[in-house]
CSV table of C-alpha atoms and ligand atoms in Angstrom, one decimal:
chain,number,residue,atom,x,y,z
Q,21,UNK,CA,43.8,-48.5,-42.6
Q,22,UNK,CA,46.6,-46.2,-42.1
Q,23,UNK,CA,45.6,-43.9,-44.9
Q,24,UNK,CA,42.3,-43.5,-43.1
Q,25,UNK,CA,43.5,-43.2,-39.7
Q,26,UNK,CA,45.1,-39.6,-41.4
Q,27,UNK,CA,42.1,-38.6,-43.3
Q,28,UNK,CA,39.9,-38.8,-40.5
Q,29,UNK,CA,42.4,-37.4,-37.9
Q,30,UNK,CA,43.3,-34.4,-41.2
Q,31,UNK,CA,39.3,-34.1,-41.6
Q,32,UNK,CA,38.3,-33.6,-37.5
Q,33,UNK,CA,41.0,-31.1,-37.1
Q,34,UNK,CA,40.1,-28.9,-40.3
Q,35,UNK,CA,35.8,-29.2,-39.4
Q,36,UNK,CA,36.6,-28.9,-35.3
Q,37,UNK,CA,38.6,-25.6,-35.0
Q,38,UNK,CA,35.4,-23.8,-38.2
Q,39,UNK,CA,32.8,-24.8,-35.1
Q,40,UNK,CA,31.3,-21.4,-33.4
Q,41,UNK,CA,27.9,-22.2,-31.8
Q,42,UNK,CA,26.3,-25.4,-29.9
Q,43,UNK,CA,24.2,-26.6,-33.4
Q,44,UNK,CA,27.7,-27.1,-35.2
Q,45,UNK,CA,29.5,-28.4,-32.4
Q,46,UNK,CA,26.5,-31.1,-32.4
Q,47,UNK,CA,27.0,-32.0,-36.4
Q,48,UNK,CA,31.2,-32.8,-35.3
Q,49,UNK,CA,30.5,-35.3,-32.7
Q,50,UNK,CA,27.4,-37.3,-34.9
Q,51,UNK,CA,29.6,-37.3,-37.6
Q,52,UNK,CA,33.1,-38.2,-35.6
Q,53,UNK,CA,32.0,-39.6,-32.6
Q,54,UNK,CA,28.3,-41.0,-32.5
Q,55,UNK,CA,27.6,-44.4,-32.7
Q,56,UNK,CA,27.3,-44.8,-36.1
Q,57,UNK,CA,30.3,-41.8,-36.4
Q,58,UNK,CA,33.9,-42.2,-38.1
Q,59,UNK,CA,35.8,-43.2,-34.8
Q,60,UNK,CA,33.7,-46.3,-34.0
Q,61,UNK,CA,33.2,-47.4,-37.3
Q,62,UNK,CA,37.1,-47.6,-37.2
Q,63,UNK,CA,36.9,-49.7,-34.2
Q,64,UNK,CA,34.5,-51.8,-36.1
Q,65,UNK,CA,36.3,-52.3,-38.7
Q,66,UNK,CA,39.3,-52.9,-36.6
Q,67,UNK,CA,37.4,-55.9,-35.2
Q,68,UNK,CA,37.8,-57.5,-39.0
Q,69,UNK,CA,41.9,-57.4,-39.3
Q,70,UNK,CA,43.5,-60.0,-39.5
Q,71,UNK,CA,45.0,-61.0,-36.3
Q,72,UNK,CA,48.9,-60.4,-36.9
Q,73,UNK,CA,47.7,-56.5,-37.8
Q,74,UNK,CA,46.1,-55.8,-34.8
Q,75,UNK,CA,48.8,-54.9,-32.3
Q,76,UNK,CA,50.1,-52.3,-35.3
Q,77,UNK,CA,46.9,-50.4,-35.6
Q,78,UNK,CA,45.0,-50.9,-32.1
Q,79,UNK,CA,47.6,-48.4,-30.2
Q,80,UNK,CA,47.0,-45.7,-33.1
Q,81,UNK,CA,43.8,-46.0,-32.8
Q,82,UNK,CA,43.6,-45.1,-29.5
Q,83,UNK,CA,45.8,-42.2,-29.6
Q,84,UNK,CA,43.6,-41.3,-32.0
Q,85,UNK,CA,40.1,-41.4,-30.2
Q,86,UNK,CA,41.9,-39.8,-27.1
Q,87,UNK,CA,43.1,-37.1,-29.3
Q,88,UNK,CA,40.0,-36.4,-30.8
Q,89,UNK,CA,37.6,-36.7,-27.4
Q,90,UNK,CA,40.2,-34.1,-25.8
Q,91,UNK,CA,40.2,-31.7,-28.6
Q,92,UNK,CA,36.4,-32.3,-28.7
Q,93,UNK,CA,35.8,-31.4,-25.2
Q,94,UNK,CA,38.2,-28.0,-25.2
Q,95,UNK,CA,35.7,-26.5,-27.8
Q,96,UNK,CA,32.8,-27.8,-26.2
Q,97,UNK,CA,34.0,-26.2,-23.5
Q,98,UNK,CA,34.7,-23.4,-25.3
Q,99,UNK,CA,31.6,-23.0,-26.9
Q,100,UNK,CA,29.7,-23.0,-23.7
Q,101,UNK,CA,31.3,-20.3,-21.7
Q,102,UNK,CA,30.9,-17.9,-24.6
Q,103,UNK,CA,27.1,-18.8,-24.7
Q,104,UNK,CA,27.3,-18.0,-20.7
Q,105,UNK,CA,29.2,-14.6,-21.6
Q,106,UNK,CA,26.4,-13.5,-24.4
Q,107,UNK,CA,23.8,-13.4,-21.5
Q,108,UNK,CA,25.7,-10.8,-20.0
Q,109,UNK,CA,27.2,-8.8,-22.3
Q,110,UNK,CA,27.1,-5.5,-21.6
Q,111,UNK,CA,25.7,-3.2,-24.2
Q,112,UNK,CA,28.2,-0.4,-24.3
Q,113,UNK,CA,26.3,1.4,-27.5
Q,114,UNK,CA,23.3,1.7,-24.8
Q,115,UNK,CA,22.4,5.5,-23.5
Q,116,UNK,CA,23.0,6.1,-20.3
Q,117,UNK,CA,20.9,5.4,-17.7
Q,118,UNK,CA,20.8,8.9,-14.9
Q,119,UNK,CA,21.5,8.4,-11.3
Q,120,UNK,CA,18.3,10.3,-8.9
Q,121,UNK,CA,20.2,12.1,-6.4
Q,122,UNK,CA,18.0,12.0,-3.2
Q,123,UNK,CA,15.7,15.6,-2.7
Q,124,UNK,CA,14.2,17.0,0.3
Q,125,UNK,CA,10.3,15.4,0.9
Q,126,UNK,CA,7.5,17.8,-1.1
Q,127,UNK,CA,6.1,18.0,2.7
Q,128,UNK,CA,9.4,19.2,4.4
Q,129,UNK,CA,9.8,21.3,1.2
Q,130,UNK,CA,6.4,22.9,2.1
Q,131,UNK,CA,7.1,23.5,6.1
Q,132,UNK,CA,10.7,25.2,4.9
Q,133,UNK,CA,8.5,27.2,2.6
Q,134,UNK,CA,5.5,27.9,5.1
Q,135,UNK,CA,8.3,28.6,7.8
Q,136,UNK,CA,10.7,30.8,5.3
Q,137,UNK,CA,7.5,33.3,5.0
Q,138,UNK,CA,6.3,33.4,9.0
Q,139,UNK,CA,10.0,34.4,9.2
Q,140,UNK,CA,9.5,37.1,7.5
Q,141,UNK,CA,6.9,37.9,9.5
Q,142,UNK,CA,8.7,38.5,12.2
Q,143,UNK,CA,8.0,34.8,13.9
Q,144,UNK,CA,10.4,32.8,15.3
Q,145,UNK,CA,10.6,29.1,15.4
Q,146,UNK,CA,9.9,26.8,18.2
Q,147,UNK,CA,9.2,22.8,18.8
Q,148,UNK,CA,7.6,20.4,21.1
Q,149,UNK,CA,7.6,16.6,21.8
Q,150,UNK,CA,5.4,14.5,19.9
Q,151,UNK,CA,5.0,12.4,22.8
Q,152,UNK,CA,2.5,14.7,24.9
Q,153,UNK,CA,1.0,14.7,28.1
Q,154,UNK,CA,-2.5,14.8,28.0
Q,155,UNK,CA,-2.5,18.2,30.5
Q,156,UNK,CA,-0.3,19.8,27.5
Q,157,UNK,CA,-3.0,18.3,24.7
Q,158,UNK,CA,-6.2,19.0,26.4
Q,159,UNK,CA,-6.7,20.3,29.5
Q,160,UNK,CA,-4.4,23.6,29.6
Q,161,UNK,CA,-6.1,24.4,25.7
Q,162,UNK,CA,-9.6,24.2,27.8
Q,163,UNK,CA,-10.6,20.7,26.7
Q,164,UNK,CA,-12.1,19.7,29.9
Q,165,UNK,CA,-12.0,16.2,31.0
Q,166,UNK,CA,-15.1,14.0,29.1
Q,167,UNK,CA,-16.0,17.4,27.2
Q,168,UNK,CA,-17.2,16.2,24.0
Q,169,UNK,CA,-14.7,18.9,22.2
Q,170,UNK,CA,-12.3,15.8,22.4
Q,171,UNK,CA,-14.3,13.9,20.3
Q,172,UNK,CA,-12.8,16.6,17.6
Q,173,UNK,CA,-9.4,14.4,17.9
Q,174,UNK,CA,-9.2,10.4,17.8
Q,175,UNK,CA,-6.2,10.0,20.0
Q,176,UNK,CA,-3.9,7.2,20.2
Q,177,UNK,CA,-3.1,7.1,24.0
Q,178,UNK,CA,0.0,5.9,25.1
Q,179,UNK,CA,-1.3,5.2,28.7
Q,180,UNK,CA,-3.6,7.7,30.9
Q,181,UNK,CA,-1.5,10.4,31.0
Q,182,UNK,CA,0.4,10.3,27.7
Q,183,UNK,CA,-0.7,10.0,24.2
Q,184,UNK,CA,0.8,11.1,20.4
Q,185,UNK,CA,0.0,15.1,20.4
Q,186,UNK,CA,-3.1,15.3,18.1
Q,187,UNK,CA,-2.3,18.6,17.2
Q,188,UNK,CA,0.8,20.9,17.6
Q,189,UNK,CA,-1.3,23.6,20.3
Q,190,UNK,CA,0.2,21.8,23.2
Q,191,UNK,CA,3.6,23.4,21.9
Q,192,UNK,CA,1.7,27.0,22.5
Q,193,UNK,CA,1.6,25.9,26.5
Q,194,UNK,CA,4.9,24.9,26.6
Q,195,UNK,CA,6.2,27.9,25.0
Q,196,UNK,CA,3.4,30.3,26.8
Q,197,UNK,CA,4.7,28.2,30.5
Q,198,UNK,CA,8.9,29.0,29.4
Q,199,UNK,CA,9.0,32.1,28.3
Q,200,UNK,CA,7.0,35.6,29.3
Q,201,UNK,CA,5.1,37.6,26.4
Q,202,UNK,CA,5.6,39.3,23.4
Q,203,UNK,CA,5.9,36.1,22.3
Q,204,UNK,CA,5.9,35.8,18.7
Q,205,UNK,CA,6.4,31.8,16.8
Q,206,UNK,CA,5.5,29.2,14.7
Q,207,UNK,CA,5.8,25.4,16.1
Q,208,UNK,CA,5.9,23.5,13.3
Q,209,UNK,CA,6.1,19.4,13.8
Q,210,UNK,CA,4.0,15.9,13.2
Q,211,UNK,CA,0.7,15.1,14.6
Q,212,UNK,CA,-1.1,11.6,15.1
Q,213,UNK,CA,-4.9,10.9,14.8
Q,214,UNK,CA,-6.1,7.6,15.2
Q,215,UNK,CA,-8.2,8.2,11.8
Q,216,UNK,CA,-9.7,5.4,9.4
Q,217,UNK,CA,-7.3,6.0,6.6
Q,218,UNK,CA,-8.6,7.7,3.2
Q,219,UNK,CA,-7.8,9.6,0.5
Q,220,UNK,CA,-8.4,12.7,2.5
Q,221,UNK,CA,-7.4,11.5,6.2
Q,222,UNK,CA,-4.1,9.7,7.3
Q,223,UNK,CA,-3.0,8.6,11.4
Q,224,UNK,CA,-0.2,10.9,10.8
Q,225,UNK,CA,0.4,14.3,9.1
Q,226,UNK,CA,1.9,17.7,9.9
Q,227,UNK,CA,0.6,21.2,10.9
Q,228,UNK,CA,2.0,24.1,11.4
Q,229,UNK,CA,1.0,26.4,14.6
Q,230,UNK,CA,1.3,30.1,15.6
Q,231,UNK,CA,0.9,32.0,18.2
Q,232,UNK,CA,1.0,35.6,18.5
Q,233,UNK,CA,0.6,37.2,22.2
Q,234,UNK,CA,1.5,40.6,23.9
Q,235,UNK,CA,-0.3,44.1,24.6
Q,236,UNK,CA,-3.8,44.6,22.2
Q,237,UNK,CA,-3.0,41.8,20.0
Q,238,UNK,CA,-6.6,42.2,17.7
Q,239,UNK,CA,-8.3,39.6,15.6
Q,240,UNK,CA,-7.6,42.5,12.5
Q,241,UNK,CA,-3.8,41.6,13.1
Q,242,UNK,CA,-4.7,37.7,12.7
Q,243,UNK,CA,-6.8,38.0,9.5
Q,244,UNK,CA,-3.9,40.3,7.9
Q,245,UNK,CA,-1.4,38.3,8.8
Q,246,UNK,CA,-3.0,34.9,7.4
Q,247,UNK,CA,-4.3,36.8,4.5
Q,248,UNK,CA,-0.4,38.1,3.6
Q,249,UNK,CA,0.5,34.6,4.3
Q,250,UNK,CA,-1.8,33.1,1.8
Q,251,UNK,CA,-1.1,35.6,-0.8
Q,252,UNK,CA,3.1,34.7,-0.4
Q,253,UNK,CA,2.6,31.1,-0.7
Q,254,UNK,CA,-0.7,30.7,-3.3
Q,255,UNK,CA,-0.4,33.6,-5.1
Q,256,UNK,CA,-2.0,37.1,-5.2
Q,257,UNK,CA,-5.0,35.9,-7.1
Q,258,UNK,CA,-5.9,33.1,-4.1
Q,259,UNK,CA,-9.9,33.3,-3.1
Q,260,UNK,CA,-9.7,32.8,0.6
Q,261,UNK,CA,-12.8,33.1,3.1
Q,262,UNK,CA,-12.6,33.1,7.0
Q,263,UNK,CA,-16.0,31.1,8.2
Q,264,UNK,CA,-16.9,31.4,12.1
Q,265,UNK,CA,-16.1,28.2,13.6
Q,266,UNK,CA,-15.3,26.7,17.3
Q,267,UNK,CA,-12.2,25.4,19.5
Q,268,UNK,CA,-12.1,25.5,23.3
Q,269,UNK,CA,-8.7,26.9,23.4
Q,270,UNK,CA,-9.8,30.3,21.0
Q,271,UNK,CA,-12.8,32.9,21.3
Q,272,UNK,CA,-13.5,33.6,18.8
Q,273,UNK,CA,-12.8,31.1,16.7
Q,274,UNK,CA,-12.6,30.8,12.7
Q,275,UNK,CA,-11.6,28.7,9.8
Q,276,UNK,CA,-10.0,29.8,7.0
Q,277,UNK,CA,-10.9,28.2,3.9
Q,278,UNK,CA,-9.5,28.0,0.0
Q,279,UNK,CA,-10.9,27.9,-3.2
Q,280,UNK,CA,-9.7,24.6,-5.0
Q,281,UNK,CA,-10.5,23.6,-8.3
Q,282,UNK,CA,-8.7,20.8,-9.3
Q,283,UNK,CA,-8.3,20.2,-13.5
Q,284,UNK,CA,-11.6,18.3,-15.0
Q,285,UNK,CA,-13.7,18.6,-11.3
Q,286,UNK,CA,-15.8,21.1,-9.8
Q,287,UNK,CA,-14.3,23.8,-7.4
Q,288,UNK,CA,-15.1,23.4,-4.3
Q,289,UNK,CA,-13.5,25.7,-0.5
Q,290,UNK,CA,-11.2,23.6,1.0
Q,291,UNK,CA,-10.3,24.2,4.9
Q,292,UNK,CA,-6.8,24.7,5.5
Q,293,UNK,CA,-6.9,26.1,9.2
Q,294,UNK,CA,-8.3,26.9,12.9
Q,295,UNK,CA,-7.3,30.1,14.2
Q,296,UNK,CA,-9.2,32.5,17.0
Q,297,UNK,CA,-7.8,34.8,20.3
Q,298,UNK,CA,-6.6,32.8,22.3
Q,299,UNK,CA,-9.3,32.2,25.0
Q,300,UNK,CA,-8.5,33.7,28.5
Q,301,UNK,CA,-8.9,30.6,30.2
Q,302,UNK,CA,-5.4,29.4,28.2
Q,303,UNK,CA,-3.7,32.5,29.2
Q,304,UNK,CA,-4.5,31.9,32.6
Q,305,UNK,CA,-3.3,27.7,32.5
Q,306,UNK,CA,-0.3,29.3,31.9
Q,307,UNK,CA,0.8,32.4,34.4
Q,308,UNK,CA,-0.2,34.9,31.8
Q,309,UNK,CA,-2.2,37.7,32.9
Q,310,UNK,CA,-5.4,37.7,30.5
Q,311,UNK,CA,-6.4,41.2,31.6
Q,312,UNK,CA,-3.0,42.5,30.7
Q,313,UNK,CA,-2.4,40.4,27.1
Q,314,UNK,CA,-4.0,38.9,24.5
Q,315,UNK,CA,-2.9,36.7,21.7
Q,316,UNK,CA,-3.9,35.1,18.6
Q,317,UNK,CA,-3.1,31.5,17.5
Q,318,UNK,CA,-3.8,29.4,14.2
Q,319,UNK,CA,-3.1,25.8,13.4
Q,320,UNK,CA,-3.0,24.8,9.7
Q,321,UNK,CA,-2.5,21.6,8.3
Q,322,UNK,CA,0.6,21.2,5.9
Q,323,UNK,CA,-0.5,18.4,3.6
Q,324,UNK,CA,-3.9,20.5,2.5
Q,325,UNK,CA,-2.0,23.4,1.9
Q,326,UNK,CA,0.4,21.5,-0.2
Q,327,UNK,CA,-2.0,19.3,-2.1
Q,328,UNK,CA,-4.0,22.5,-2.8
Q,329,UNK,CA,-0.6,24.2,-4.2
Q,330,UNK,CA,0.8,21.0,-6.4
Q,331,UNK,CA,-2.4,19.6,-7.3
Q,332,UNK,CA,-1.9,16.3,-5.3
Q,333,UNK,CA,-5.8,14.4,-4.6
Q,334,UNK,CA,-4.9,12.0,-2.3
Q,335,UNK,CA,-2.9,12.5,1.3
Q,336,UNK,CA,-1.8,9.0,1.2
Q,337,UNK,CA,0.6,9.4,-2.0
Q,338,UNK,CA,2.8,11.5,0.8
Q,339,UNK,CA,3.7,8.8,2.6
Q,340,UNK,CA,4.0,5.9,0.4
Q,341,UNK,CA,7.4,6.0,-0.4
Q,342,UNK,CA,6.6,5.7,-4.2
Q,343,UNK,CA,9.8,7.3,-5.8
Q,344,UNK,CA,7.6,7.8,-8.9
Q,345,UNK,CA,5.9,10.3,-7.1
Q,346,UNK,CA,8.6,11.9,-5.3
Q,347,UNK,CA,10.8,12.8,-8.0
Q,348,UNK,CA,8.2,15.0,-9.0
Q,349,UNK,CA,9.2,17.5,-6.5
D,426,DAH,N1,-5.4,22.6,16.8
D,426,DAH,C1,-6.5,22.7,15.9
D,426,DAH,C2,-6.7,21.4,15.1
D,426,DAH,O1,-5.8,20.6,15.0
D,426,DAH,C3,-6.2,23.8,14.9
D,426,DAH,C4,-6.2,25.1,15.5
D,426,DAH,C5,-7.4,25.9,15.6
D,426,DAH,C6,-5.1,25.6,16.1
D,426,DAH,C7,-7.4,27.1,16.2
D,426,DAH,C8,-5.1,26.9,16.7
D,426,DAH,C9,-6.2,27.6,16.7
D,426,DAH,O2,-4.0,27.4,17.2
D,426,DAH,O3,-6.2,28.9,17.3
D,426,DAH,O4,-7.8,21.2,14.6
């Protein structure tokens, strides 16, 4: 009995401390501890002594199943928090992976741009609220009350007399009502249109405006200014066509249109702005003298201008937030 108590106690320790995974582990305790195992056939067996032997072997035997289910249990334990530690092992051999540093948005890129060149122009830079009064929106630009003209612009109106400025021409009364001609700027800023939403027409987007007003300002002066302006930002080789057109506020009024043809489809002139004289009635909304100055304005919308230039077909990839797209840019 004695002589196996060793050579089981001998055997454990040697197969015990060769066990590296879970499937090994499992082939120890069958063959030491399961039912049928070493250690309880040894209690079995221990059953058959002959009484006067018993109290010699039944402490060793104990000592020896405690030994062995402690021992067992540390590499169990063992094994199991290295199997926990392979899931996250870190890869150190991997490439690695490049942090995006944050970039300006492709449409902010394109108002620095658009704004960088009216600069040079000799324009200066001016703002107004996006929350408008409906005065400043339509009636001082010559939108009469139910003229159908509004019908140009879904509005989202705040109450009566407010609403979210459907284009930026309100900022052309504010700065026409705060400061006296020459009065040269662009008023670049956010507009809201209360739209169905499509590939071509969002509730929000941005235009640029400009107003130009002062002794003999001439409609030559508007076209060549637009035309250098087109040239800077498209290229010399942009086909560009001013088409007669209508606003309340202008007279008379155009539209200036560029040629787009986008890889694999069919040209086509896309509109990229409203311009005109500024029509005397505005002059006169706001102190100025229409017999003494005249002016020209334009309005042009930043995301057709930049879609045209980076090839983008749909205005809604702007403002999805998809970084994929943005780091484009
Ligand atoms: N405000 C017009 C629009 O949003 C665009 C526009 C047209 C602005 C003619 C102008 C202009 O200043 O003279 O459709």
């Amino acid at each position: 009995m004695q002589e196996r108590i060793k050579k089981i106690q001998a055997d454990f320790e040697s197969e015990i401390t060769k066990v590296g995974n879970p499937a090994e582990l499992e082939q120890v305790r069958i063959k030491f501890l399961s039912r049928k195992g070493l250690v309880p056939q040894l209690f079995e067996d221990f059953k058959q002594l002959p009484s006067d032997e018993k109290p010699k072997y039944g402490k060793t035997l104990n000592i020896l199943k405690n030994s062995i289910q402690s021992k067992f249990d540390q590499i169990k334990q063992k094994i199991d928090n290295k199997a926990e530690s392979d899931v996250n092992l870190v890869d150190l051999s991997l490439p690695g992976r490049r942090a995006h540093l944050g970039s300006m948005h492709i449409l902010m890129q394109t108002m620095y741009e658009i704004r960088d060149i009216f600069k040079s122009l000799g324009f200066s830079v001016y703002e107004g609220p996006e929350l408008e009064s409906d005065y400043n929106n339509f009636e001082a630009l010559n939108f009469p009350e139910d003229h159908p003209a509004r019908d140009m612009q879904d509005t989202f109106f705040i109450n009566e007399n407010f609403l979210l400025r459907t284009h930026t021409s309100p900022v052309q009364v504010r700065l026409m009502q705060n400061k006296k001609p020459p009065l040269r700027a662009i008023m670049p800023g956010k507009v809201y249109r209360n739209e169905a939403i499509s590939a071509k027409s969002y509730c929000l987007f941005h235009q640029v405006e400009g107003l130009y007003v002062d002794n003999d300002v001439t409609f030559a002066e508007l076209k060549g200014t637009l035309v250098a302006f087109a040239k800077q930002f498209f290229g010399e080789e942009i086909k560009y066509r001013f088409r007669p057109s209508f606003f309340p506020f202008t007279e008379p009024s155009a539209e200036v249109d560029i040629w787009w043809e986008p890889k694999g489809k069919e040209g086509r002139w896309m509109e990229i702005l409203g311009c005109g004289m500024v029509d005397p009635n505005v002059l006169e909304n706001v102190g100025i003298d229409p017999e003494k100055y005249t002016g020209y304005a334009f309005g042009m919308g930043v995301e057709r201008i930049a879609m045209r230039k980076y090839g983008i077909d749909d205005i809604r990839t702007f403002f999805d937030n998809d970084k994929r797209f943005l780091i484009q840019f």
